[in-house]
Protein backbone atom coordinates (compact mmCIF):
# COMPACT_ATOMS: atom_id res chain seq x y z
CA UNK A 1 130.46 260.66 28.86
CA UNK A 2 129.35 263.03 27.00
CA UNK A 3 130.79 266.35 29.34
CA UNK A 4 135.16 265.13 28.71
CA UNK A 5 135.69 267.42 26.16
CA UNK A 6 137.51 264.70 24.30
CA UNK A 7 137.97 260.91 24.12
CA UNK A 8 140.69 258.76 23.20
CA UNK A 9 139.79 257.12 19.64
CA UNK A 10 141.91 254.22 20.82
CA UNK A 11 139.81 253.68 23.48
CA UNK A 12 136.41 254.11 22.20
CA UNK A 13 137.09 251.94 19.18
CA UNK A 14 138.52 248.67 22.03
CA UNK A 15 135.40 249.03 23.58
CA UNK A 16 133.75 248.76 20.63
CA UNK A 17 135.80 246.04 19.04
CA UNK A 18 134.98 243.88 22.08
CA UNK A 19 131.68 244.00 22.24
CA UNK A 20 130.04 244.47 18.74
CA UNK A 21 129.25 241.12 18.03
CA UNK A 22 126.98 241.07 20.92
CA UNK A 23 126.00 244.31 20.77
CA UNK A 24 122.31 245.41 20.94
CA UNK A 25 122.20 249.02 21.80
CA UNK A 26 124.37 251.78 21.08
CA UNK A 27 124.34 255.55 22.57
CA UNK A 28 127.20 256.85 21.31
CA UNK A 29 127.72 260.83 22.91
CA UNK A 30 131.51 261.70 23.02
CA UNK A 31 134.12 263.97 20.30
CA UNK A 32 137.15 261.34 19.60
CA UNK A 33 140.34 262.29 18.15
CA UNK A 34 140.32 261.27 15.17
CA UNK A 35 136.76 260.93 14.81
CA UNK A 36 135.88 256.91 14.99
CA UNK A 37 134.24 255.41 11.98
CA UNK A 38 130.79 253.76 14.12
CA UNK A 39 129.31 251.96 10.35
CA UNK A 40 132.79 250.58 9.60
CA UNK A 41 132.95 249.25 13.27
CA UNK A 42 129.44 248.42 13.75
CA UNK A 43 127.91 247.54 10.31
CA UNK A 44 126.80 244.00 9.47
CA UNK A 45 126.59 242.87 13.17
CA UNK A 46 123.50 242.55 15.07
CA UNK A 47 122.71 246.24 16.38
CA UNK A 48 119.47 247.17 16.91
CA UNK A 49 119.40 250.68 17.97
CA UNK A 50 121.56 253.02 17.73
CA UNK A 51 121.55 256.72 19.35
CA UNK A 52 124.47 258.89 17.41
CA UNK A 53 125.72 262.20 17.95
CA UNK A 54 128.90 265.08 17.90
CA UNK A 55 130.06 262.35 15.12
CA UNK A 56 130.60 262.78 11.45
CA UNK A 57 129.77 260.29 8.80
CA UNK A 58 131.30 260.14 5.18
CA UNK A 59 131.62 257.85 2.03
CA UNK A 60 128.56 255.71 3.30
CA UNK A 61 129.03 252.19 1.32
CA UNK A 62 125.64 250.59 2.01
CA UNK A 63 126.75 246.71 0.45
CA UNK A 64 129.61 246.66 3.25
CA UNK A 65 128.38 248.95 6.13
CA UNK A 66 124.89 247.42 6.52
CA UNK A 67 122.64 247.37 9.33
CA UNK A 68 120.42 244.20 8.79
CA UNK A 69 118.63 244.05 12.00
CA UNK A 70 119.21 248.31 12.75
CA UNK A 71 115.36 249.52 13.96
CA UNK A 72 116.05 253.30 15.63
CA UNK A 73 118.44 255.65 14.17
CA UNK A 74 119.10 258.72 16.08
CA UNK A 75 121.85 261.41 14.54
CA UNK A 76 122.08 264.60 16.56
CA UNK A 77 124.61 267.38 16.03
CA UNK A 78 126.06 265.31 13.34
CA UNK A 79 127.85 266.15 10.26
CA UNK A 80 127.26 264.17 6.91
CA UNK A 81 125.81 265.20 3.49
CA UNK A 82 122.57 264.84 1.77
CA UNK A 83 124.11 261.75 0.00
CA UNK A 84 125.17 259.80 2.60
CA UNK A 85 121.90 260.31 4.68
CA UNK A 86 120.56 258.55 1.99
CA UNK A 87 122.67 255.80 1.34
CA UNK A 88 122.65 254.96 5.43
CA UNK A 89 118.59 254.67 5.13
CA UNK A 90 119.13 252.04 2.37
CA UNK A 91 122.29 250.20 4.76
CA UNK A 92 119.34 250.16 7.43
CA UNK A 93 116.25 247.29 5.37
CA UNK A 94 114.80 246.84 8.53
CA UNK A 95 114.56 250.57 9.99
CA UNK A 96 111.39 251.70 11.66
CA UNK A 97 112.21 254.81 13.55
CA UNK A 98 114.04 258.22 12.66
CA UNK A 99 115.43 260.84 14.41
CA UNK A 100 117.37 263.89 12.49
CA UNK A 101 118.46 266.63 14.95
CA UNK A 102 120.44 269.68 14.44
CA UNK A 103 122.42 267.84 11.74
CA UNK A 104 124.76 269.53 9.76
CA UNK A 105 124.05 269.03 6.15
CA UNK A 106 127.18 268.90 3.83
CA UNK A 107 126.46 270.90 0.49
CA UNK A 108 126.88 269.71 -2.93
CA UNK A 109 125.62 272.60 -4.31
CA UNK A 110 123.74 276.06 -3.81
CA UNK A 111 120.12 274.56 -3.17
CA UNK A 112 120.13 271.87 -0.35
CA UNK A 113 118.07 269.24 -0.96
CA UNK A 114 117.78 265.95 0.95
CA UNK A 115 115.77 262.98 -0.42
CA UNK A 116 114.98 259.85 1.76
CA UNK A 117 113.61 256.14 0.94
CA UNK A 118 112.56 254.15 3.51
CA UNK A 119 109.91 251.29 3.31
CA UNK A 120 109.84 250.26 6.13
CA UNK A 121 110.04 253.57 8.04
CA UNK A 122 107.14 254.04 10.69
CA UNK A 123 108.11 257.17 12.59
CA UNK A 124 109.99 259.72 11.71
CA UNK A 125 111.08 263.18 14.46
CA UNK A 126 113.30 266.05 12.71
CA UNK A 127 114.47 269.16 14.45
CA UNK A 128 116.65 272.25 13.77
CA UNK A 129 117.12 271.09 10.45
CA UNK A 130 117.23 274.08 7.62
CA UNK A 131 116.80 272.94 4.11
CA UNK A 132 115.41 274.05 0.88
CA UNK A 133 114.08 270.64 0.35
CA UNK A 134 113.04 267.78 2.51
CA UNK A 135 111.69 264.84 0.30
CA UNK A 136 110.67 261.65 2.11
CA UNK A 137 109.31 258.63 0.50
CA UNK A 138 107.77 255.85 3.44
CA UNK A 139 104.97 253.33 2.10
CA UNK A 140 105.05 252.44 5.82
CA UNK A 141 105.13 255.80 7.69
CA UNK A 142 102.67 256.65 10.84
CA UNK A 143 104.39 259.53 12.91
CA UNK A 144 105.62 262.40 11.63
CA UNK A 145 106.66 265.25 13.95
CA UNK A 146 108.43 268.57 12.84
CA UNK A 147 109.61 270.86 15.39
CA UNK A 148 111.86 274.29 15.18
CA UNK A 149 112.76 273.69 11.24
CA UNK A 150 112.90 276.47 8.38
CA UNK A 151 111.95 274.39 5.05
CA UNK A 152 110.81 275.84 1.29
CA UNK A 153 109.01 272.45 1.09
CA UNK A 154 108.34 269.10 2.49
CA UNK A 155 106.87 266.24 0.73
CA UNK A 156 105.61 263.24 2.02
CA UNK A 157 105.07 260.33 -0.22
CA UNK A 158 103.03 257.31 0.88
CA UNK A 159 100.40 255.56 0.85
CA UNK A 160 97.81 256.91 3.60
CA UNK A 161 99.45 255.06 6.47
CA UNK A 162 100.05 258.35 8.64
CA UNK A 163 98.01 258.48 11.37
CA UNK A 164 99.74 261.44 13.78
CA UNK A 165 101.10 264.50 12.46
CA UNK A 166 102.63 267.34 14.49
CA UNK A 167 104.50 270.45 13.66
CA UNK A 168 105.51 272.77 16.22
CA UNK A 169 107.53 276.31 15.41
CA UNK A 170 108.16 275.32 11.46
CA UNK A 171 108.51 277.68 9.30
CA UNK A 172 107.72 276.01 5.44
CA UNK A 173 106.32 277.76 2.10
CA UNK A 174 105.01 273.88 0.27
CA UNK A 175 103.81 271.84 2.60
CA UNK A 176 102.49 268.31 1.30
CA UNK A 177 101.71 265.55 3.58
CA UNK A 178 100.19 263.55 0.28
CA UNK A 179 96.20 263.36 -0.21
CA UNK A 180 95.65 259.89 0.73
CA UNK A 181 95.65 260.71 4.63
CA UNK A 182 92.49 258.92 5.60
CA UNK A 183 93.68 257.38 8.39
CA UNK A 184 95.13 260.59 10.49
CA UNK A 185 93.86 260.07 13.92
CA UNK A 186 95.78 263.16 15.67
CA UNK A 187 96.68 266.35 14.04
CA UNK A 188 98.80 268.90 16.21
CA UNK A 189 100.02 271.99 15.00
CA UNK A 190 101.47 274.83 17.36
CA UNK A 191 103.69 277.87 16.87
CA UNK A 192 102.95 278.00 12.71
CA UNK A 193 101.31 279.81 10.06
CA UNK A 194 98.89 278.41 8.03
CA UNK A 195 97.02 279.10 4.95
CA UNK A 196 93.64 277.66 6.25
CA UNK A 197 92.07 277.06 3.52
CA UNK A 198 94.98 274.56 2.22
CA UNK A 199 95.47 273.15 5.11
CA UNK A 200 91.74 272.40 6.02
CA UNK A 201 91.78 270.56 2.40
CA UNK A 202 94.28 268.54 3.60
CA UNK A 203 93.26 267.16 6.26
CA UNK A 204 89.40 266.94 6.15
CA UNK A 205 88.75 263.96 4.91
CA UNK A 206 90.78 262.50 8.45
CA UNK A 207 87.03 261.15 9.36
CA UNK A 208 88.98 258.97 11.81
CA UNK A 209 90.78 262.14 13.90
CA UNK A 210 90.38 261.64 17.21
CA UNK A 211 92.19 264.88 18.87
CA UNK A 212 92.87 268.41 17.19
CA UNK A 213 95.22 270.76 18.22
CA UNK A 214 95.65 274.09 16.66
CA UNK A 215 97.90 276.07 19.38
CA UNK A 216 98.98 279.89 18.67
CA UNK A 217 98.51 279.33 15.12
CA UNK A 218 98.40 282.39 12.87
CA UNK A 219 96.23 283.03 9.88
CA UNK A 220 97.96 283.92 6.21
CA UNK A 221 95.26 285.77 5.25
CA UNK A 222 93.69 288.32 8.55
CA UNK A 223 90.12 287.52 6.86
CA UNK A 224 90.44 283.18 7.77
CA UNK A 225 88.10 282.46 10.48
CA UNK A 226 88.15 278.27 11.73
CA UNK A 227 84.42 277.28 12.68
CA UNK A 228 83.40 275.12 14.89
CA UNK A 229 80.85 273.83 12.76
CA UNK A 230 83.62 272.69 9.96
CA UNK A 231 85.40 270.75 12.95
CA UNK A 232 82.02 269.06 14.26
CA UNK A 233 80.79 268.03 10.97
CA UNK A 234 84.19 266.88 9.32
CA UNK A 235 85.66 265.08 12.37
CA UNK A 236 82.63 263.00 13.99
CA UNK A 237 84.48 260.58 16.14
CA UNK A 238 87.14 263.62 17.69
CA UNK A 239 88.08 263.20 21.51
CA UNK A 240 90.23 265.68 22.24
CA UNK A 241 89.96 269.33 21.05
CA UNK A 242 92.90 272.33 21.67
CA UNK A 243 92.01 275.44 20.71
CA UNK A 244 94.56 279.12 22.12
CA UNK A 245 91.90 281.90 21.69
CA UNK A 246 92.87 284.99 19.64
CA UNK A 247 90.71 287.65 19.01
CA UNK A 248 92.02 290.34 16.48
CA UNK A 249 89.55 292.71 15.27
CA UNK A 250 86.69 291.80 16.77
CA UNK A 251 86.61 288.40 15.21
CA UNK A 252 87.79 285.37 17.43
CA UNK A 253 89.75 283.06 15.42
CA UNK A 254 87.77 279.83 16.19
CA UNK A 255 83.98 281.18 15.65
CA UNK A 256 81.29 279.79 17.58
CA UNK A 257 78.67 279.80 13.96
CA UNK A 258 76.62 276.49 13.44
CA UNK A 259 74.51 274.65 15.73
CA UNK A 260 76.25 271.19 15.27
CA UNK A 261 77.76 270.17 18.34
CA UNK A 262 81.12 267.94 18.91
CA UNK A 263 78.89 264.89 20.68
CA UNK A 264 82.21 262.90 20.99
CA UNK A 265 85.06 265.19 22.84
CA UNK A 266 85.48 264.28 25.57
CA UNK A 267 88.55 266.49 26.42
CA UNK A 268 88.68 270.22 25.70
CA UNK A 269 91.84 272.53 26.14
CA UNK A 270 91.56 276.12 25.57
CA UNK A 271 94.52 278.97 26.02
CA UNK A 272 94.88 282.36 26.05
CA UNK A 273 98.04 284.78 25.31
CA UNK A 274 96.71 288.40 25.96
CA UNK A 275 92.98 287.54 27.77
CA UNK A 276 89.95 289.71 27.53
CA UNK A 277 86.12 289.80 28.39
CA UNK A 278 85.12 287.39 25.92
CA UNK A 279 87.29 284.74 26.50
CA UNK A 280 84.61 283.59 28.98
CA UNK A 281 82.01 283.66 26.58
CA UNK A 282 83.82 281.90 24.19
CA UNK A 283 84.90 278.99 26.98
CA UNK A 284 81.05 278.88 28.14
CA UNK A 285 79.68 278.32 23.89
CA UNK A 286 82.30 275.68 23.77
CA UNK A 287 81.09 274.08 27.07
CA UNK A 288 78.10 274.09 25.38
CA UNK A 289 78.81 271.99 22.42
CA UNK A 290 80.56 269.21 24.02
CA UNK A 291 77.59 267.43 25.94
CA UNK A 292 80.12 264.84 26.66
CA UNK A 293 82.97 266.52 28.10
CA UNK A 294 84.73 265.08 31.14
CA UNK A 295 87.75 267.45 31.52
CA UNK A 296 88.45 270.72 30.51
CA UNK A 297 92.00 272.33 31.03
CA UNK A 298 92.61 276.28 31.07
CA UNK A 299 96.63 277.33 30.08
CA UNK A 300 96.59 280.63 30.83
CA UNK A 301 99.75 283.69 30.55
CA UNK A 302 99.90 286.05 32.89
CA UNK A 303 102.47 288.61 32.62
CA UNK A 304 104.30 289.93 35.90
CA UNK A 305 103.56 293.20 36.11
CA UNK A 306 99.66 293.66 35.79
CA UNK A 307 97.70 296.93 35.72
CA UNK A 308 94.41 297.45 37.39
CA UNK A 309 92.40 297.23 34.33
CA UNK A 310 94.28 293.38 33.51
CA UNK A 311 93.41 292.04 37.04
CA UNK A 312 89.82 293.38 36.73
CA UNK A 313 89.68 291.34 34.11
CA UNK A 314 91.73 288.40 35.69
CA UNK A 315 89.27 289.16 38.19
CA UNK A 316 85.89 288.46 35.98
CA UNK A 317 87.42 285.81 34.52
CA UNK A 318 87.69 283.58 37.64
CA UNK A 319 84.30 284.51 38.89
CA UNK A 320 82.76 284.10 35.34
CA UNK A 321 84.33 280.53 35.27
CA UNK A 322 82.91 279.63 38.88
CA UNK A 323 79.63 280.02 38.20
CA UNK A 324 79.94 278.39 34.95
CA UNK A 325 81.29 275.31 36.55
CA UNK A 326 78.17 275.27 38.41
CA UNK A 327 76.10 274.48 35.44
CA UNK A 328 78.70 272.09 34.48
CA UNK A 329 79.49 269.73 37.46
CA UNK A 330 79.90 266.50 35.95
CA UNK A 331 83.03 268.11 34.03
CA UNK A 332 86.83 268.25 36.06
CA UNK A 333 88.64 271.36 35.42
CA UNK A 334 92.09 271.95 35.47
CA UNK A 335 94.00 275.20 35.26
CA UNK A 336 97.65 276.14 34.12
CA UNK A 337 99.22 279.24 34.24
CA UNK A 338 102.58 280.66 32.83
């Protein structure tokens, strides 16, 4: 109910009274006056997921408001400190999914810093969070998805369980996902810049990525330049490639050097945002070095107002891609514009 401006407490907490001992599932969307106390209510009964939001949380006492059989934990727009965050992860033994979004930290002190345990922890989704530090510790972690945060660092600590990693529109100066991250099987990263170097280091020795995605990513340094031969030769057994085509200077982003070719993709996704001449070229090299390739899918932008010079090249585009498609017929093709 979550468009009544306001709830009676009374009312929310009889409902909850009434049926908490039988209670699996809990999505809990609605402002109360006084705000209602869900852990004091709900703890130590047999709730498996719950779904919180427009709530706060304070003076978290893990030993009496425990979640023993808790498995999904969603806050959104929800008010509670560093603290407390923490002390609810240890209330929750069995937890296995985590959502954190838009939550408003409570500060002890100048630097905000949040630090999270969680063994048993396999996925974990944060957005519109801004913190200096975001510290997570999860032996058992295998998603991690960051989307539309502003961090100094993030840490991951584990033990190479992580197998799919996305981060889309984060903007973070220390970015450590830990070194034992053999078993990454997708890596997506859109909207971010990226020193490539560092992050190349981090994730090549993922010999067991099957799909890349590297979507209107910018370089730190102008010079950076992501071969295709690096991806073919560190990532044998990837199925799915996404590459957005930028060309500044000349120099396309994702360079077409090396002769190895990427024998397993199967799927290919390429992108423009401002499209030129090449962009053809660069689809027809990649066509090229997928003898495998069953699908292909375009995204394209195209801007309202176009001058003659832009649908020329709109123009030579489509006809350039018809007649490569004839070489190609065993591969579908799908386009997408914007």
């Amino acid at each position: 109910m979550d468009d009544v401006d306001e709830f009676s407490a009374s009312t929310v907490i009889a409902w909850l009274m009434y049926t908490r001992e039988t209670l699996r599932r809990l999505f809990y969307n609605v402002r109360t006056s006084p705000n209602v106390n869900i852990l004091e209510i709900c703890g130590r009964q047999k709730l498996e997921t719950l779904a919180l939001a427009h709530n706060s949380i304070t003076g978290v006492e893990p030993n009496f408001q425990r979640f023993p059989c808790l498995k999904s934990l969603s806050l959104s727009h929800v008010s509670i400190s560093a603290l407390d965050l923490s002390l609810l992860l240890t209330a929750c033994p069995k937890l296995e999914s985590l959502e954190l979004v838009n939550l408003e930290i409570a500060m002890s002190d100048a630097q905000v810093t949040v630090e999270l345990s969680c063994p048993t922890l396999k996925s974990i989704y944060v957005e519109a969070i801004s913190l200096d530090k975001f510290m997570l510790e999860a032996d058992s972690i295998e998603r991690l998805h960051l989307r539309d945060c502003a961090l100094e660092l993030f840490e991951l600590i584990g033990i190479g369980t992580l197998k799919y990693f996305k981060i889309d529109d984060v903007s973070v100066i220390h970015l450590d996902i830990g070194e034992t991250i053999d078993n990454l099987e997708v890596v997506d990263v859109s909207n971010f810049t990226i020193i490539w170097p560092k992050f190349y280091q981090m994730i090549s020795r993922s010999s067991k990525l099957r799909k890349l995605r590297l979507w209107d990513v910018a370089f730190d340094d102008e010079d950076e330049v992501v071969d295709l031969e690096t991806i073919a030769v560190c990532f044998p057994q990837l199925k799915h490639l996404a590459l957005s085509y930028e060309l500044r200077d000349g120099v396309m982003h994702y360079g077409l050097q090396g002769s190895s070719n990427l024998e397993n993709v199967m799927v290919l996704e390429l992108g423009w945002t401002v499209i030129n001449d090449l962009f053809s070229h660069w689809v027809e090299e990649l066509l090229k070095r997928c003898p495998n390739l069953r699908k292909m899918i375009i995204f394209g932008s195209v801007s309202e107002v176009k001058s003659h010079e832009e649908c020329q090249i709109l123009a030579n585009f489509t006809s350039s891609i018809v007649q490569l498609m004839r070489k190609f017929m065993n591969v579908e093709v799908h386009f997408e514009f914007e």
